[in-house]
Amino acid sequence: MNETAKLELTQPPKTRIQRKNHALILEAALEVFSTHGFRGATVDQIAAQAGLSKPNLLYYFATKETIHVALLSRLMENWLAPLEALNADGAPIEELLGYMHRKLEMSRDYPRESRLFANEILQGAPRILPSLETDLRNLVDAKCLLIQRWMDAGQLAPSDPYHLIFSIWSLTQHYADFGVQVGAVLGTGAVDFEQAHQHLTLHFTRMLTP
Amino acid sequence: MNETAKLELTQPPKTRIQRKNHALILEAALEVFSTHGFRGATVDQIAAQAGLSKPNLLYYFATKETIHVALLSRLMENWLAPLEALNADGAPIEELLGYMHRKLEMSRDYPRESRLFANEILQGAPRILPSLETDLRNLVDAKCLLIQRWMDAGQLAPSDPYHLIFSIWSLTQHYADFGVQVGAVLGTGAVDFEQAHQHLTLHFTRMLTP
DNA sequence: GTCTATAAAATGATAGAC
DNA sequence: GTCTATCATTTTATAGAC
């Protein structure tokens, strides 16, 4: 009984109002953590952003750390999905262009999630390094075997599959993580993702065509 | 007289011991700010890292903000140099490969500076946005004109010069900013920059050759 | 569930002796 | 120049009323 009650505080909540506030807090925390990093964010800020009092926020998440962990856990699930979707039965170049496209869409639609991840990595990945060394590494290993087979079969221009994947990550995430800089240089204040997509399609078509 | 005395606290110091401690503090602050960002860093941490007492550190830099500004100012000078060196009289492909190489060397030799910059951009560039919109933008504009001329002359494969420069930034800085992730995925714990250089050379040769 | 009040610790900065 | 001591504020978290 006590264990059940305890779990309810860390598990997805049950009542309507609980679900609503739970979501409000995660939304607010995403905004604040993605901009200032874990240590730079304050519970006050998150509570204000969520429109809740600080004690009320801490009724839902016992500590600041708990909120951060909840965000990172949710993120890691979605973070791997685009690469998991790389299909061995598809056409190699189209598959990799599709992967690039999905990653660019994530930069466009979920820039805060991208910056949350970037903050964590910049700080040395203190909370998700274990996940990177297992989940992410295993997934990348598997997909690199596939890419290597495509290259050996002459369906892709040969290169290092690992660094090829790194290049997809860096080029697509750049438009979320460094979007302010891109906007400043272009004088637009914001990224034109259609433009970015055209350039990256051209870029990887040249890189991948045998 | 008073103004001179005041300036000496913000200008490069004069005596041997001042110069030494000034440098010690900037070195320590670079370490801490690059990992935790401005708000996540504490004066205590920086003082401990520098081997000085907190009041003694604050004798050299009046506030935490002053140290951060000093680091960013120094950084912006060096940050533009590799692009400035792009030479209109050189061979186009070699010039751009050389620029990529210089940027990758900076990721290898000055990863903390790269992460300091990344932290500032991630946080919305609150301190250096004006510099991005003027100094950086003007420099990029000028170099993109040159690159466009090279493309028009058929010496480079055509693409968007701005996004081409963004791709050089993102691919090279990735090995500093996301080095922990690269090391985790490769199982090496650290980036092999020789390997990265080979891949990026191949990558941009394919991208740029007409 | 939500609030006011507040404790306990940290953090940025200063005072003043030496 | 460097130190000890300390202040003022911010910040995390809790207590307890409603």
XYZ file of C-alpha atoms (C1' of nucleotides) in Angstrom:
456
model
C 0.000 0.000 0.000
C 2.713 2.474 0.993
C 4.790 1.460 -1.982
C 1.855 1.972 -4.295
C 1.207 5.410 -2.882
C 4.880 6.270 -3.227
C 5.032 5.109 -6.802
C 2.113 7.279 -7.778
C 4.255 10.328 -7.164
C 6.885 9.264 -9.668
C 4.717 7.351 -12.122
C 2.417 9.049 -14.641
C -0.423 10.467 -12.537
C -3.976 9.223 -12.542
C -6.468 12.037 -12.116
C -7.309 14.648 -14.736
C -5.880 17.556 -12.749
C -2.750 15.596 -11.920
C -2.152 14.765 -15.548
C -2.647 18.385 -16.516
C -0.237 19.800 -13.925
C 2.274 17.030 -14.560
C 2.309 18.014 -18.229
C 2.387 21.738 -17.416
C 5.489 21.247 -15.293
C 7.350 19.165 -17.862
C 6.519 21.712 -20.562
C 7.772 24.575 -18.388
C 10.864 22.645 -17.310
C 11.723 21.853 -20.922
C 11.635 25.557 -21.702
C 13.911 26.481 -18.794
C 16.348 23.536 -18.778
C 16.871 23.700 -22.550
C 17.908 27.339 -22.292
C 19.957 27.390 -19.084
C 21.055 23.813 -18.501
C 20.447 21.884 -15.313
C 22.416 23.990 -12.861
C 21.474 27.248 -14.506
C 17.758 26.541 -14.182
C 15.870 27.327 -10.964
C 12.744 25.774 -9.520
C 11.330 29.290 -9.149
C 11.656 29.881 -12.881
C 10.035 26.579 -13.758
C 7.156 27.164 -11.333
C 6.563 30.661 -12.696
C 6.673 29.370 -16.278
C 4.170 26.654 -15.348
C 1.908 29.103 -13.532
C 2.155 27.140 -10.287
C 3.484 27.958 -6.858
C 6.841 26.449 -5.991
C 5.516 24.187 -3.218
C 2.800 22.979 -5.542
C 5.338 22.109 -8.196
C 7.375 20.227 -5.598
C 4.245 18.294 -4.690
C 4.377 16.707 -8.145
C 8.152 16.329 -8.466
C 10.031 15.981 -5.189
C 13.224 17.591 -6.495
C 14.590 19.593 -9.393
C 16.655 16.553 -10.343
C 13.501 14.425 -10.653
C 12.036 16.790 -13.237
C 15.240 16.784 -15.215
C 15.482 12.996 -15.213
C 11.847 12.720 -16.343
C 12.570 15.010 -19.287
C 15.734 13.180 -20.311
C 14.067 9.766 -20.071
C 11.196 10.872 -22.280
C 13.671 12.428 -24.692
C 15.901 9.369 -25.082
C 12.929 7.298 -26.233
C 12.137 9.689 -29.070
C 15.763 10.451 -29.810
C 16.538 6.980 -31.123
C 13.367 6.504 -33.181
C 14.515 8.166 -36.444
C 17.608 5.970 -36.648
C 15.670 2.835 -35.671
C 13.439 3.475 -38.675
C 16.370 3.045 -41.072
C 15.096 0.167 -43.185
C 17.365 -2.570 -44.540
C 14.879 -3.321 -47.304
C 14.687 0.218 -48.646
C 16.814 1.945 -51.277
C 20.087 2.935 -49.517
C 20.348 6.572 -50.621
C 16.643 7.230 -50.078
C 16.820 5.576 -46.650
C 19.691 7.798 -45.505
C 18.117 10.917 -47.008
C 14.923 9.952 -45.179
C 16.834 9.634 -41.922
C 18.386 13.058 -42.459
C 14.917 14.434 -43.216
C 13.409 12.995 -40.018
C 16.256 14.421 -37.961
C 15.843 17.844 -39.560
C 12.120 17.740 -38.829
C 12.941 17.101 -35.184
C 15.173 20.183 -35.159
C 12.327 22.180 -36.648
C 9.516 20.805 -34.481
C 11.374 20.059 -31.228
C 14.261 22.528 -30.958
C 14.008 22.678 -27.163
C 14.437 18.928 -26.898
C 17.498 19.187 -29.105
C 18.984 21.921 -26.912
C 18.181 19.958 -23.758
C 20.162 17.070 -25.193
C 22.981 19.367 -26.320
C 23.228 20.888 -22.840
C 23.501 17.451 -21.293
C 26.263 16.374 -23.688
C 28.162 19.659 -23.326
C 28.230 19.118 -19.577
C 29.829 15.728 -20.087
C 26.564 13.737 -20.219
C 26.608 13.146 -16.428
C 23.088 11.680 -16.470
C 22.832 9.873 -19.810
C 26.360 8.654 -20.508
C 25.376 5.071 -19.538
C 22.513 5.202 -22.016
C 24.825 6.509 -24.742
C 27.325 3.717 -24.136
C 24.660 1.004 -24.351
C 21.363 1.875 -26.071
C 22.740 4.442 -28.503
C 25.977 2.578 -29.171
C 24.210 -0.720 -29.862
C 21.752 0.924 -32.214
C 24.489 2.767 -34.113
C 26.588 -0.398 -34.325
C 23.691 -2.290 -35.881
C 22.865 0.426 -38.388
C 26.532 0.875 -39.338
C 26.726 -2.811 -40.232
C 23.787 -2.249 -42.564
C 25.356 0.879 -44.084
C 28.653 -0.951 -44.547
C 26.840 -3.737 -46.422
C 25.248 -1.142 -48.697
C 28.686 0.353 -49.362
C 30.258 -3.053 -50.009
C 27.473 -3.772 -52.475
C 28.286 -0.567 -54.355
C 24.911 0.994 -53.536
C 26.516 3.822 -51.562
C 29.791 5.679 -52.065
C 32.264 4.263 -49.518
C 33.050 6.188 -46.340
C 33.192 5.557 -42.586
C 29.594 4.684 -41.560
C 30.072 5.978 -38.009
C 31.297 9.375 -39.119
C 28.581 9.439 -41.739
C 26.008 9.140 -38.960
C 27.835 11.769 -36.903
C 27.591 14.079 -39.906
C 23.821 13.594 -40.112
C 23.494 14.368 -36.418
C 25.672 17.450 -36.506
C 24.268 18.977 -39.691
C 20.623 18.579 -38.696
C 20.921 19.425 -35.005
C 22.943 22.520 -35.846
C 19.777 24.229 -37.101
C 18.160 23.768 -33.674
C 21.131 24.172 -31.313
C 22.800 27.037 -33.192
C 19.605 28.454 -34.685
C 20.231 31.854 -33.105
C 23.578 32.100 -34.850
C 22.154 30.955 -38.189
C 19.427 33.573 -37.902
C 21.931 36.278 -36.988
C 24.209 35.518 -39.927
C 21.376 35.279 -42.456
C 19.754 38.398 -41.011
C 16.442 36.575 -40.802
C 16.426 36.018 -37.059
C 15.186 32.470 -37.614
C 16.088 29.365 -39.577
C 14.443 28.704 -42.964
C 14.064 24.936 -42.713
C 12.912 24.513 -46.304
C 16.182 26.108 -47.417
C 18.158 23.960 -45.003
C 16.426 20.835 -46.259
C 17.242 21.617 -49.872
C 20.889 22.190 -49.024
C 21.247 19.035 -46.967
C 19.531 16.945 -49.635
C 21.994 18.227 -52.220
C 24.837 17.776 -49.739
C 24.113 14.130 -48.924
C 23.159 13.198 -52.469
C 26.668 14.197 -53.557
C 28.206 12.485 -50.542
C 26.351 9.185 -50.930
C 25.985 8.618 -54.680
C 28.535 6.019 -55.792
C 44.713 59.292 -11.807
C 41.618 57.612 -10.493
C 40.615 56.567 -13.972
C 44.011 55.072 -14.609
C 43.851 53.110 -11.380
C 40.353 51.936 -12.253
C 41.366 50.821 -15.714
C 44.200 48.713 -14.372
C 41.662 46.415 -12.790
C 39.971 45.627 -16.082
C 42.938 45.948 -18.425
C 45.687 43.335 -18.714
C 47.656 43.633 -15.481
C 51.187 44.906 -15.183
C 53.173 43.060 -12.547
C 54.438 39.498 -12.866
C 52.240 38.124 -10.104
C 49.207 39.957 -11.459
C 49.724 38.539 -14.902
C 50.118 35.058 -13.477
C 46.947 35.165 -11.375
C 44.995 36.871 -14.128
C 45.892 34.003 -16.449
C 45.222 31.404 -13.735
C 41.708 32.750 -13.234
C 40.856 32.852 -16.934
C 42.153 29.304 -17.373
C 40.074 28.089 -14.417
C 36.998 30.017 -15.536
C 37.271 28.566 -19.032
C 37.209 25.095 -17.534
C 34.136 25.784 -15.385
C 32.082 28.014 -17.707
C 32.621 25.698 -20.694
C 31.212 22.772 -18.744
C 28.361 24.374 -16.797
C 27.501 27.552 -18.668
C 27.366 31.004 -17.092
C 24.611 30.483 -14.563
C 25.650 26.938 -13.756
C 29.184 28.006 -12.858
C 30.006 29.297 -9.372
C 32.714 31.684 -8.242
C 33.641 29.133 -5.579
C 34.323 26.512 -8.242
C 36.427 28.871 -10.327
C 38.436 30.010 -7.310
C 39.058 26.407 -6.216
C 40.075 25.435 -9.759
C 42.471 28.388 -9.863
C 43.898 27.598 -6.429
C 42.940 31.006 -5.089
C 40.620 32.168 -2.326
C 37.309 33.616 -3.460
C 38.042 37.147 -2.218
C 41.409 37.065 -3.926
C 39.802 36.072 -7.209
C 37.326 38.914 -6.808
C 40.244 41.263 -6.305
C 41.230 40.608 -9.932
C 37.756 40.430 -11.449
C 35.092 42.420 -9.636
C 32.228 40.105 -10.643
C 31.528 36.718 -12.142
C 30.123 38.501 -15.185
C 33.431 40.328 -15.733
C 35.318 37.051 -15.999
C 32.793 35.660 -18.451
C 32.930 38.739 -20.648
C 36.731 38.635 -20.659
C 36.642 35.017 -21.867
C 34.072 35.681 -24.588
C 35.916 38.758 -25.847
C 39.163 36.831 -26.143
C 37.315 33.989 -27.842
C 35.573 36.087 -30.494
C 38.925 37.399 -31.717
C 40.254 33.903 -32.362
C 36.924 32.527 -33.520
C 36.856 34.556 -36.738
C 40.496 34.059 -37.704
C 40.165 30.745 -39.612
C 37.460 32.162 -41.893
C 39.321 35.446 -42.362
C 42.231 33.417 -43.694
C 40.148 32.139 -46.625
C 42.206 33.419 -49.533
C 40.653 34.676 -52.767
C 43.883 33.955 -54.640
C 44.116 30.300 -53.613
C 42.664 27.225 -55.281
C 38.964 27.104 -54.264
C 38.707 23.488 -53.130
C 42.022 23.601 -51.298
C 41.048 26.871 -49.641
C 37.782 25.451 -48.286
C 39.430 22.184 -47.231
C 42.048 24.290 -45.486
C 39.345 26.233 -43.673
C 37.712 22.984 -42.587
C 41.108 21.746 -41.408
C 41.787 24.853 -39.348
C 38.350 24.612 -37.725
C 38.891 20.945 -36.908
C 42.266 21.772 -35.375
C 40.507 24.284 -33.130
C 38.092 21.577 -31.984
C 41.063 19.339 -31.219
C 43.260 21.948 -29.533
C 40.651 24.230 -27.946
C 37.568 22.117 -27.159
C 36.745 24.152 -24.053
C 36.610 27.359 -26.078
C 34.264 25.609 -28.511
C 31.990 24.488 -25.680
C 32.063 27.963 -24.115
C 30.825 29.333 -27.434
C 28.235 26.564 -27.789
C 26.888 27.276 -24.303
C 26.516 30.946 -25.122
C 24.633 30.226 -28.374
C 22.428 27.569 -26.760
C 21.373 30.131 -24.177
C 20.281 32.480 -26.933
C 23.622 34.326 -27.251
C 22.582 36.956 -24.659
C 26.078 38.441 -24.542
C 27.433 38.046 -28.076
C 24.367 38.331 -30.308
C 25.348 41.901 -31.317
C 28.763 40.640 -32.358
C 27.200 37.818 -34.372
C 24.897 40.232 -36.188
C 27.743 42.565 -37.162
C 31.297 41.167 -37.062
C 30.409 37.567 -37.882
C 27.688 38.420 -40.362
C 29.858 40.889 -42.271
C 32.710 38.421 -42.470
C 30.463 35.597 -43.662
C 28.794 37.884 -46.212
C 32.170 38.801 -47.674
C 33.411 35.227 -47.857
C 30.141 34.002 -49.363
C 30.545 36.491 -52.194
C 33.957 34.976 -52.867
C 32.597 31.416 -52.706
C 29.749 32.354 -55.033
C 32.262 33.729 -57.538
C 34.171 30.463 -57.399
C 30.945 28.555 -58.031
C 29.913 30.830 -60.888
C 33.336 30.281 -62.455
C 32.796 26.528 -62.299
C 35.658 26.008 -59.841
C 33.316 24.659 -57.149
C 30.168 22.566 -57.391
C 27.210 24.948 -56.912
C 25.389 25.100 -53.586
C 24.265 27.734 -51.067
C 27.490 29.341 -49.772
C 25.929 30.252 -46.418
C 24.750 26.738 -45.700
C 28.092 25.440 -46.927
C 29.810 27.505 -44.233
C 27.246 26.352 -41.652
C 28.107 22.774 -42.594
C 31.813 23.379 -41.986
C 31.028 24.880 -38.589
C 28.686 22.121 -37.527
C 30.783 19.179 -38.723
C 34.020 20.398 -37.165
C 32.631 21.774 -33.909
C 30.651 18.576 -33.369
C 33.876 16.761 -32.481
C 34.507 19.225 -29.644
C 30.967 19.961 -28.425
C 29.657 16.397 -28.718
C 32.999 14.689 -28.176
C 31.657 12.753 -25.206
C 28.918 11.243 -27.355
C 31.311 10.411 -30.192
C 33.613 8.690 -27.709
C 30.716 6.760 -26.159
C 29.427 5.505 -29.516
C 32.869 4.533 -30.818
C 33.740 2.942 -27.468
C 36.996 4.842 -27.419
C 36.022 7.427 -24.834
C 37.690 10.126 -26.923
C 37.646 11.482 -30.472
C 40.228 10.244 -33.000
C 40.860 13.503 -34.832
C 42.991 11.916 -37.533
C 40.041 9.683 -38.405
C 37.653 12.643 -38.312
C 39.941 14.639 -40.577
C 40.110 11.863 -43.153
C 36.335 11.560 -43.203
C 35.697 15.283 -43.490
C 38.283 15.629 -46.257
C 36.521 12.888 -48.222
C 33.154 14.419 -47.357
C 33.951 17.933 -48.585
C 35.934 16.782 -51.587
C 32.793 15.026 -52.853
C 30.637 18.000 -51.932
C 32.814 20.640 -53.574
C 34.262 19.006 -56.691
C 32.358 20.273 -59.772
C -4.065 19.867 -3.993
C -2.725 24.348 -2.959
C -1.268 27.872 -0.079
C 1.809 30.871 3.367
C 5.683 30.769 5.993
C 10.117 29.381 6.778
C 14.094 26.497 7.418
C 18.725 25.171 5.588
C 22.137 25.568 2.405
C 24.470 27.838 -1.521
C 26.173 31.695 -3.704
C 27.835 36.455 -5.013
C 30.090 39.947 -3.043
C 32.265 43.031 0.744
C 34.788 44.574 5.128
C 38.704 45.009 7.223
C 43.021 42.915 9.329
C 47.628 41.834 7.969
C 47.868 41.020 -2.517
C 45.888 37.765 0.364
C 43.418 36.308 4.143
C 39.313 35.408 7.684
C 34.947 36.612 8.708
C 30.626 37.933 7.323
C 26.657 39.978 4.931
C 22.772 39.877 1.652
C 20.469 37.258 -1.533
C 19.087 33.401 -3.934
C 17.746 28.835 -4.054
C 16.218 24.181 -2.716
C 13.181 22.081 -0.040
C 9.890 21.352 3.977
C 6.160 22.294 7.586
C 1.792 22.775 8.440
C -2.752 25.281 7.754
C -6.725 25.048 4.792
